[in-house]
mmCIF file of C-alpha atoms in Angstrom:
data_model
loop_
_atom_site.group_PDB
_atom_site.id
_atom_site.type_symbol
_atom_site.label_atom_id
_atom_site.label_comp_id
_atom_site.label_asym_id
_atom_site.label_seq_id
_atom_site.Cartn_x
_atom_site.Cartn_y
_atom_site.Cartn_z
ATOM 1 C CA ASN A 1 98.831 122.571 75.874
ATOM 2 C CA PHE A 2 98.192 120.339 78.960
ATOM 3 C CA THR A 3 94.713 119.066 80.022
ATOM 4 C CA VAL A 4 93.405 116.917 82.857
ATOM 5 C CA VAL A 5 90.365 114.614 83.129
ATOM 6 C CA CYS A 6 89.500 112.713 86.294
ATOM 7 C CA SER A 7 87.051 110.128 87.402
ATOM 8 C CA PRO A 8 85.154 110.725 89.443
ATOM 9 C CA SER A 9 85.119 114.494 88.667
ATOM 10 C CA VAL A 10 87.651 116.600 90.800
ATOM 11 C CA PRO A 11 86.544 120.141 90.424
ATOM 12 C CA TRP A 12 89.113 121.241 93.025
ATOM 13 C CA LEU A 13 91.940 120.283 90.806
ATOM 14 C CA THR A 14 93.461 122.757 88.336
ATOM 15 C CA ILE A 15 96.152 122.474 85.734
ATOM 16 C CA ASP A 16 98.508 125.139 84.371
ATOM 17 C CA SER A 17 98.013 124.444 80.652
ATOM 18 C CA SER A 18 101.305 125.772 79.787
ATOM 19 C CA THR A 19 103.439 123.638 82.246
ATOM 20 C CA GLY A 20 101.236 120.933 83.200
ATOM 21 C CA ALA A 21 101.553 121.836 87.002
ATOM 22 C CA LEU A 22 98.593 120.445 89.126
ATOM 23 C CA SER A 23 97.228 122.524 92.119
ATOM 24 C CA GLU A 24 94.468 122.782 94.405
ATOM 25 C CA SER A 25 91.630 125.241 94.084
ATOM 26 C CA GLN A 26 89.578 126.176 97.115
ATOM 27 C CA ASP A 27 86.380 124.436 95.880
ATOM 28 C CA PRO A 28 85.004 121.990 98.297
ATOM 29 C CA PRO A 29 86.358 118.431 98.013
ATOM 30 C CA THR A 30 84.371 116.008 95.947
ATOM 31 C CA GLY A 31 85.016 112.580 94.586
ATOM 32 C CA GLY A 32 85.688 109.584 96.476
ATOM 33 C CA VAL A 33 88.405 106.701 96.831
ATOM 34 C CA ALA A 34 86.515 103.427 97.435
ATOM 35 C CA ASP A 35 89.157 100.868 98.064
ATOM 36 C CA VAL A 36 92.737 101.536 98.890
ATOM 37 C CA GLU A 37 93.240 99.177 101.870
ATOM 38 C CA ASP A 38 91.046 101.456 104.135
ATOM 39 C CA THR A 39 93.958 104.011 104.590
ATOM 40 C CA TRP A 40 92.561 106.474 102.015
ATOM 41 C CA LYS A 41 88.905 105.087 101.985
ATOM 42 C CA ASP A 42 86.249 107.792 101.515
ATOM 43 C CA GLN A 43 88.796 110.506 100.847
ATOM 44 C CA ALA A 44 88.169 113.248 98.268
ATOM 45 C CA GLY A 45 89.943 112.420 95.085
ATOM 46 C CA GLY A 46 90.024 110.383 91.771
ATOM 47 C CA VAL A 47 92.172 108.853 89.053
ATOM 48 C CA CYS A 48 93.271 111.489 86.443
ATOM 49 C CA VAL A 49 94.768 111.520 83.132
ATOM 50 C CA VAL A 50 96.998 114.452 82.297
ATOM 51 C CA SER A 51 97.494 114.917 78.555
ATOM 52 C CA ALA A 52 99.636 116.994 76.138
ATOM 53 C CA MET A 53 100.953 116.874 72.557
ATOM 54 C CA GLU A 54 104.746 116.769 72.117
ATOM 55 C CA MET A 55 106.523 117.643 68.812
ATOM 56 C CA VAL A 56 108.626 114.795 67.824
ATOM 57 C CA GLY A 57 111.328 115.556 65.301
ATOM 58 C CA SER A 58 112.334 119.038 64.058
ATOM 59 C CA GLY A 59 111.589 121.405 61.267
ATOM 60 C CA ASP A 60 108.903 120.541 58.640
ATOM 61 C CA ALA A 61 109.560 116.774 59.663
ATOM 62 C CA GLY A 62 108.276 117.182 63.134
ATOM 63 C CA ILE A 63 104.777 115.715 64.030
ATOM 64 C CA ALA A 64 102.658 116.206 67.191
ATOM 65 C CA GLU A 65 102.257 112.933 69.226
ATOM 66 C CA PRO A 66 99.916 112.706 72.135
ATOM 67 C CA ARG A 67 101.418 111.934 75.606
ATOM 68 C CA HIS A 68 99.346 110.845 78.603
ATOM 69 C CA ALA A 69 100.151 110.267 82.297
ATOM 70 C CA LYS A 70 97.811 108.579 84.788
ATOM 71 C CA VAL A 71 97.889 109.930 88.346
ATOM 72 C CA VAL A 72 95.911 109.519 91.621
ATOM 73 C CA VAL A 73 95.053 112.689 93.342
ATOM 74 C CA LEU A 74 93.675 112.963 96.964
ATOM 75 C CA LYS A 75 92.723 115.833 99.183
ATOM 76 C CA PRO A 76 92.822 114.331 102.684
ATOM 77 C CA ASN A 77 90.755 115.488 105.449
ATOM 78 C CA PRO A 78 92.802 114.810 108.433
ATOM 79 C CA TRP A 79 91.609 114.757 112.079
ATOM 80 C CA GLN A 80 92.246 117.885 113.818
ATOM 81 C CA SER A 81 92.737 116.312 117.312
ATOM 82 C CA LEU A 82 93.085 112.889 118.904
ATOM 83 C CA SER A 83 91.286 111.657 121.859
ATOM 84 C CA TYR A 84 90.819 108.439 123.731
ATOM 85 C CA GLY A 85 87.497 109.640 125.479
ATOM 86 C CA VAL A 86 88.884 109.609 129.042
ATOM 87 C CA GLU A 87 90.163 112.420 131.017
ATOM 88 C CA SER A 88 92.965 110.539 132.885
ATOM 89 C CA LEU A 89 94.438 107.075 133.268
ATOM 90 C CA SER A 90 96.228 105.671 136.342
ATOM 91 C CA VAL A 91 98.284 102.457 136.344
ATOM 92 C CA SER A 92 100.719 101.086 138.971
ATOM 93 C CA VAL A 93 104.091 99.569 138.121
ATOM 94 C CA GLY A 94 103.519 96.047 136.786
ATOM 95 C CA ASP A 95 100.017 96.702 135.779
ATOM 96 C CA GLN A 96 99.020 96.211 132.132
ATOM 97 C CA VAL A 97 97.615 99.337 130.511
ATOM 98 C CA PRO A 98 94.009 98.771 129.432
ATOM 99 C CA VAL A 99 93.208 99.024 125.587
ATOM 100 C CA LEU A 100 91.641 102.422 124.913
ATOM 101 C CA GLN A 101 89.493 103.115 121.813
ATOM 102 C CA VAL A 102 90.503 106.400 119.964
ATOM 103 C CA VAL A 103 87.480 108.565 119.521
ATOM 104 C CA ASN A 104 86.824 110.144 115.975
ATOM 105 C CA PRO A 105 86.437 113.957 116.674
ATOM 106 C CA GLU A 106 84.292 114.473 113.722
ATOM 107 C CA PRO A 107 82.122 111.329 113.479
ATOM 108 C CA GLU A 108 79.528 113.036 111.322
ATOM 109 C CA THR A 109 82.265 114.031 108.615
ATOM 110 C CA PRO A 110 82.633 111.061 106.191
ATOM 111 C CA GLY A 111 85.986 110.339 104.981
ATOM 112 C CA SER A 112 88.000 111.960 107.839
ATOM 113 C CA LEU A 113 91.582 110.589 107.922
ATOM 114 C CA LYS A 114 92.600 109.170 111.109
ATOM 115 C CA PRO A 115 96.393 109.717 112.077
ATOM 116 C CA THR A 116 98.878 106.974 111.441
ATOM 117 C CA SER A 117 101.423 108.393 113.833
ATOM 118 C CA PHE A 118 101.411 110.963 116.732
ATOM 119 C CA SER A 119 103.404 112.082 119.765
ATOM 120 C CA MET A 120 102.373 112.589 123.246
ATOM 121 C CA ALA A 121 103.594 114.361 126.320
ATOM 122 C CA CYS A 122 103.020 113.537 130.140
ATOM 123 C CA THR A 123 102.678 115.942 132.903
ATOM 124 C CA SER A 124 103.360 115.130 136.666
ATOM 125 C CA SER A 125 103.038 117.120 139.887
ATOM 126 C CA TYR A 126 106.147 115.504 141.003
ATOM 127 C CA ASP A 127 109.547 117.531 141.019
ATOM 128 C CA ARG A 128 111.117 114.740 138.809
ATOM 129 C CA PHE A 129 109.481 112.665 136.180
ATOM 130 C CA VAL A 130 111.219 110.197 133.912
ATOM 131 C CA PHE A 131 109.517 108.865 130.856
ATOM 132 C CA ASP A 132 111.305 105.720 129.257
ATOM 133 C CA ASP A 133 110.350 105.444 125.635
#
């Protein structure tokens, strides 16, 4: 019989009491990670302890012993888009590209998770365009 207890409370996390499988419900995310080197800061989540009783031994000699596992659960809220706040950028060969600041698409939403990697595409009105990565 598996149970789970989290701090802070994580009501969107459910556990299958017969298998111990953890899953996400549709409840709004709550809880908050305070300090994980800023990558997961303010993400919904918590530290949880999954518990169950295990039968040790067999037959009449078997006894039930408690087992516990500590896990960190997170429900990231990733950015849905990425923008640099400019419509276009022009540079000439030999020019240094200016530093552009990424704009948070949801500044009013605390805990939104910025991307750690992304891909990009370039368009050109020329017949032939070569992008050297």
